Tab-separated table of C-alpha atoms in Angstrom:
chain	number	residue	atom	x	y	z
A	117	UNK	CA	27.685	62.237	69.575
A	118	UNK	CA	26.341	65.103	67.570
A	119	UNK	CA	23.196	67.203	68.630
A	120	UNK	CA	20.766	68.302	65.843
A	121	UNK	CA	20.158	72.062	65.427
A	122	UNK	CA	17.564	73.198	67.988
A	123	UNK	CA	14.505	75.006	67.086
A	124	UNK	CA	13.599	78.637	68.316
A	125	UNK	CA	13.105	78.908	72.116
A	126	UNK	CA	14.841	75.613	72.731
A	127	UNK	CA	16.593	75.034	75.833
A	128	UNK	CA	19.465	72.504	76.383
A	129	UNK	CA	20.526	71.159	79.827
A	130	UNK	CA	23.641	69.729	81.019
A	131	UNK	CA	25.730	69.194	84.151
A	132	UNK	CA	28.500	71.187	82.587
A	133	UNK	CA	28.678	73.452	79.455
A	134	UNK	CA	32.237	73.907	78.234
A	135	UNK	CA	32.381	76.926	75.381
A	136	UNK	CA	35.340	76.416	73.061
A	137	UNK	CA	36.624	73.208	71.323
A	138	UNK	CA	40.527	73.891	71.491
A	139	UNK	CA	42.939	71.948	73.620
A	140	UNK	CA	41.547	73.626	76.851
A	141	UNK	CA	37.939	72.755	76.042
A	142	UNK	CA	38.766	69.359	74.685
A	143	UNK	CA	40.837	68.478	77.767
A	144	UNK	CA	38.209	70.099	80.248
A	145	UNK	CA	35.542	68.095	78.650
A	146	UNK	CA	37.639	64.656	78.963
A	147	UNK	CA	38.391	65.432	82.633
A	148	UNK	CA	34.914	66.026	83.363
A	149	UNK	CA	33.659	62.936	81.932
A	150	UNK	CA	35.518	60.830	84.559
A	151	UNK	CA	32.875	62.156	87.210
A	152	UNK	CA	29.947	60.589	85.144
A	153	UNK	CA	28.561	64.181	84.571
A	154	UNK	CA	26.923	65.150	81.199
A	155	UNK	CA	28.829	67.759	79.262
A	156	UNK	CA	27.750	70.112	76.341
A	157	UNK	CA	30.838	71.272	74.185
A	158	UNK	CA	29.502	74.408	72.333
A	159	UNK	CA	31.938	75.758	69.570
A	160	UNK	CA	31.383	78.876	67.268
A	161	UNK	CA	32.566	76.831	64.079
A	162	UNK	CA	33.595	73.324	63.513
A	163	UNK	CA	34.957	71.656	66.440
A	164	UNK	CA	38.340	71.254	64.807
A	165	UNK	CA	38.935	74.947	64.254
A	166	UNK	CA	40.835	77.290	66.258
A	167	UNK	CA	44.326	77.886	67.386
A	168	UNK	CA	45.432	74.390	68.736
A	169	UNK	CA	46.184	72.851	65.343
A	170	UNK	CA	48.431	75.741	64.173
A	171	UNK	CA	50.862	75.072	67.271
A	172	UNK	CA	53.613	73.250	65.333
A	173	UNK	CA	56.861	73.692	67.469
A	174	UNK	CA	56.008	71.413	70.624
A	175	UNK	CA	55.501	71.823	74.454
A	176	UNK	CA	57.948	72.359	76.913
A	177	UNK	CA	58.450	70.192	80.009
A	178	UNK	CA	61.254	68.875	81.844
A	179	UNK	CA	61.411	65.492	80.639
A	180	UNK	CA	65.358	64.639	80.739
A	181	UNK	CA	67.586	63.847	83.625
A	182	UNK	CA	69.963	66.904	83.200
A	183	UNK	CA	67.032	69.046	83.427
A	184	UNK	CA	65.171	70.785	86.413
A	185	UNK	CA	62.025	72.634	87.362
A	186	UNK	CA	64.283	75.403	88.635
A	187	UNK	CA	66.024	75.858	85.374
A	188	UNK	CA	62.807	75.809	83.289
A	189	UNK	CA	61.303	78.467	85.946
A	190	UNK	CA	64.160	80.770	85.540
A	191	UNK	CA	64.341	80.605	81.687
A	192	UNK	CA	60.672	81.478	81.518
A	193	UNK	CA	61.062	84.473	84.020
A	194	UNK	CA	63.980	85.682	81.773
A	195	UNK	CA	62.009	85.440	78.633
A	196	UNK	CA	59.010	87.113	80.281
A	197	UNK	CA	61.158	90.067	81.194
A	198	UNK	CA	60.003	90.260	84.644
A	199	UNK	CA	56.130	90.365	83.727
A	200	UNK	CA	55.518	86.487	84.677
A	201	UNK	CA	53.107	85.494	87.438
A	202	UNK	CA	55.884	83.551	89.434
A	203	UNK	CA	53.378	81.296	91.206
A	204	UNK	CA	51.509	80.535	87.808
A	205	UNK	CA	54.818	79.932	86.038
A	206	UNK	CA	56.042	77.437	88.597
A	207	UNK	CA	52.700	75.725	88.688
A	208	UNK	CA	52.887	75.122	84.846
A	209	UNK	CA	56.229	74.186	84.901
A	210	UNK	CA	55.940	71.582	87.630
A	211	UNK	CA	52.776	70.030	86.181
A	212	UNK	CA	54.192	69.827	82.540
A	213	UNK	CA	55.728	66.483	82.744
A	214	UNK	CA	52.375	65.212	84.182
A	215	UNK	CA	50.409	66.637	81.138
A	216	UNK	CA	52.610	65.093	78.719
A	217	UNK	CA	52.252	61.675	80.391
A	218	UNK	CA	48.483	62.011	80.236
A	219	UNK	CA	48.699	63.043	76.439
A	220	UNK	CA	50.810	60.030	76.093
A	221	UNK	CA	48.327	57.609	77.777
A	222	UNK	CA	45.674	59.200	75.434
A	223	UNK	CA	47.822	58.169	72.525
A	224	UNK	CA	49.417	61.357	71.102
A	225	UNK	CA	52.259	60.124	68.890
A	226	UNK	CA	55.056	62.275	70.132
A	227	UNK	CA	58.459	61.650	68.230
A	228	UNK	CA	60.772	59.396	69.813
A	229	UNK	CA	64.465	58.505	69.371
A	230	UNK	CA	65.847	55.173	70.561
A	231	UNK	CA	62.590	54.623	72.786
A	232	UNK	CA	62.689	57.914	74.438
A	233	UNK	CA	61.028	61.293	73.749
A	234	UNK	CA	62.871	63.176	71.134
A	235	UNK	CA	63.439	66.668	72.832
A	236	UNK	CA	64.340	69.717	70.992
A	237	UNK	CA	65.544	73.175	72.081
A	238	UNK	CA	63.929	76.307	71.321
A	239	UNK	CA	64.502	80.076	71.983
A	240	UNK	CA	64.549	81.230	75.587
A	241	UNK	CA	65.271	77.446	76.727
A	242	UNK	CA	68.903	76.491	78.285
A	243	UNK	CA	67.998	72.780	77.737
A	244	UNK	CA	66.447	70.415	75.284
A	245	UNK	CA	62.922	70.162	76.653
A	246	UNK	CA	60.526	70.627	73.769
A	247	UNK	CA	58.201	67.705	73.455
A	248	UNK	CA	56.845	67.492	69.854
A	249	UNK	CA	55.275	65.195	67.015
A	250	UNK	CA	57.494	66.159	64.094
A	251	UNK	CA	56.300	69.731	63.188
A	252	UNK	CA	52.554	69.268	63.800
A	253	UNK	CA	52.226	68.973	67.534
A	254	UNK	CA	49.054	71.070	67.988
A	255	UNK	CA	47.203	69.405	65.193
A	256	UNK	CA	48.143	65.746	66.573
A	257	UNK	CA	47.211	66.748	70.110
A	258	UNK	CA	43.947	68.133	69.044
A	259	UNK	CA	43.026	65.208	66.730
A	260	UNK	CA	43.854	62.507	69.525
A	261	UNK	CA	41.706	64.658	72.113
A	262	UNK	CA	38.937	65.125	69.643
A	263	UNK	CA	38.481	61.343	68.958
A	264	UNK	CA	38.659	60.580	72.495
A	265	UNK	CA	35.764	63.272	73.054
A	266	UNK	CA	33.754	61.983	70.379
A	267	UNK	CA	33.766	58.401	71.921
A	268	UNK	CA	32.452	59.709	75.095
A	269	UNK	CA	28.591	58.940	75.245
A	270	UNK	CA	28.109	61.657	77.834
A	271	UNK	CA	29.809	64.639	75.792
A	272	UNK	CA	27.559	66.316	73.174
A	273	UNK	CA	29.238	68.372	70.760
A	274	UNK	CA	27.318	71.375	69.251
A	275	UNK	CA	28.873	73.297	66.229
A	276	UNK	CA	28.190	76.557	64.760
A	277	UNK	CA	26.834	78.167	67.906
A	278	UNK	CA	28.393	81.381	68.936
A	279	UNK	CA	28.489	82.781	72.463
A	280	UNK	CA	26.198	85.768	72.873
A	281	UNK	CA	26.235	86.177	76.633
A	282	UNK	CA	26.375	84.446	80.001
A	283	UNK	CA	23.156	84.049	81.998
A	284	UNK	CA	23.573	85.219	85.574
A	285	UNK	CA	21.454	85.139	88.569
A	286	UNK	CA	22.419	88.931	88.755
A	287	UNK	CA	20.928	89.614	85.225
A	288	UNK	CA	17.895	87.519	86.025
A	289	UNK	CA	17.192	89.573	89.355
A	290	UNK	CA	17.443	86.412	91.472
A	291	UNK	CA	20.374	87.373	93.660
A	292	UNK	CA	19.113	87.584	97.341
A	293	UNK	CA	20.649	90.030	99.743
A	294	UNK	CA	24.219	88.874	100.945
A	295	UNK	CA	24.385	86.440	97.981
A	296	UNK	CA	26.933	86.653	95.035
A	297	UNK	CA	25.724	86.349	91.431
A	298	UNK	CA	26.254	82.804	89.891
A	299	UNK	CA	26.501	81.824	86.384
A	300	UNK	CA	23.469	79.525	85.504
A	301	UNK	CA	24.023	79.116	81.701
A	302	UNK	CA	24.409	81.126	78.442
A	303	UNK	CA	22.785	82.248	75.402
A	304	UNK	CA	24.327	81.478	72.003
A	305	UNK	CA	23.339	82.217	68.272
A	306	UNK	CA	22.688	79.281	66.324
A	307	UNK	CA	24.528	79.991	62.946
A	308	UNK	CA	22.494	77.559	60.764
A	309	UNK	CA	18.905	78.894	61.786
A	310	UNK	CA	20.009	82.361	62.867
A	311	UNK	CA	18.209	81.871	66.228
A	312	UNK	CA	19.414	82.472	69.893
A	313	UNK	CA	18.947	79.472	71.860
A	314	UNK	CA	19.379	78.893	75.683
A	315	UNK	CA	21.679	76.570	77.633
A	316	UNK	CA	21.071	75.961	81.062
A	317	UNK	CA	23.843	74.340	83.507
A	318	UNK	CA	24.921	74.501	87.001
A	319	UNK	CA	28.418	74.945	85.883
A	320	UNK	CA	29.735	76.917	82.825
A	321	UNK	CA	33.282	76.847	81.656
A	322	UNK	CA	34.812	79.270	79.274
A	323	UNK	CA	37.668	78.177	77.091
A	324	UNK	CA	36.974	80.314	74.269
A	325	UNK	CA	40.625	81.459	73.472
A	326	UNK	CA	41.996	85.023	72.913
A	327	UNK	CA	40.923	88.186	70.988
A	328	UNK	CA	43.916	88.315	68.219
A	329	UNK	CA	41.167	89.205	65.448
A	330	UNK	CA	40.746	92.659	66.866
A	331	UNK	CA	43.585	93.520	64.903
A	332	UNK	CA	43.353	94.048	61.110
A	333	UNK	CA	46.415	92.284	60.267
A	334	UNK	CA	47.156	89.128	62.511
A	335	UNK	CA	48.066	85.421	62.054
A	336	UNK	CA	45.542	84.472	64.531
A	337	UNK	CA	42.449	82.185	63.331
A	338	UNK	CA	38.994	83.905	62.432
A	339	UNK	CA	37.464	82.338	65.645
A	340	UNK	CA	39.807	84.434	68.030
A	341	UNK	CA	37.368	87.243	68.370
A	342	UNK	CA	37.310	87.510	72.180
A	343	UNK	CA	33.682	86.487	72.874
A	344	UNK	CA	34.496	84.577	75.911
A	345	UNK	CA	36.592	87.350	77.293
A	346	UNK	CA	33.796	89.995	76.857
A	347	UNK	CA	31.100	87.826	78.195
A	348	UNK	CA	33.157	87.097	81.337
A	349	UNK	CA	33.811	90.833	82.013
A	350	UNK	CA	30.182	91.626	81.551
A	351	UNK	CA	29.253	88.912	84.077
A	352	UNK	CA	31.746	90.763	86.508
A	353	UNK	CA	34.953	88.898	86.149
A	354	UNK	CA	38.340	90.579	86.450
A	355	UNK	CA	40.142	90.873	83.108
A	356	UNK	CA	43.965	91.484	83.029
A	357	UNK	CA	46.955	91.437	80.690
A	358	UNK	CA	44.738	92.261	77.504
A	359	UNK	CA	48.072	93.976	75.916
A	360	UNK	CA	49.389	90.376	75.439
A	361	UNK	CA	48.309	89.188	72.155
A	362	UNK	CA	50.572	86.564	70.103
A	363	UNK	CA	51.855	87.603	66.756
A	364	UNK	CA	53.725	84.857	64.757
A	365	UNK	CA	57.154	86.360	63.803
A	366	UNK	CA	56.918	85.158	60.112
A	367	UNK	CA	53.822	85.690	57.926
A	368	UNK	CA	53.187	86.310	54.185
A	369	UNK	CA	50.915	89.488	53.635
A	370	UNK	CA	49.087	89.948	50.504
A	371	UNK	CA	46.839	92.773	49.847
A	372	UNK	CA	44.015	90.899	48.177
A	373	UNK	CA	44.474	87.385	49.860
A	374	UNK	CA	44.439	86.216	53.487
A	375	UNK	CA	47.621	86.113	55.518
A	376	UNK	CA	49.201	83.023	56.298
A	377	UNK	CA	52.139	81.537	58.329
């Protein structure tokens, strides 16, 4: 469902506002819909822009009988050169098969061979554990998730709205003694009307992606400008690991044209 461009001073209300329409934002919106809550999905460009569709290789998960969670964890720790959060690594690894099954149930057409998932092996992995859709995994996952989101009556999509800042009770001067500041919504710039509009919600979820565009030369998409990270920091959230920015190892550079993979 689409929402018409709001007028100046317009305020939207929802049970949950999700900022970002990549795989994280779309997945979150679908998970929330099961609780019969109204969801407003806000994105700065078109809903199908972002990094998700450029993830071509596949998704790592223990899906074969000869593979183990422990092997996947150890491969990840080695590849991470000792910098991985062990608890986070183990959580992601152990829940990866569950995530693959969920995507299959939604209809993601993962590549198969003789009735079973076709697993490939990529750098850093000691086993074949890459689930993929030929070489367009991200695009297929995004297309499937987006189709499900658009079919949900309680999810409203709002394109071309850039996050300006989060609205907190601290900024509004409404924090009583002994209380902690809470997020109660956000301001966003309507790129169509050039007006800042207000979104009010008991729950606001940031799924805005990274900040790769802080670099002059990068293969990251134009939307990766770090808006959510900056807004979270201004609201009092802890920010860490900002030195980790992904650069694709192969790229065609031209001084008068946009770089591409």
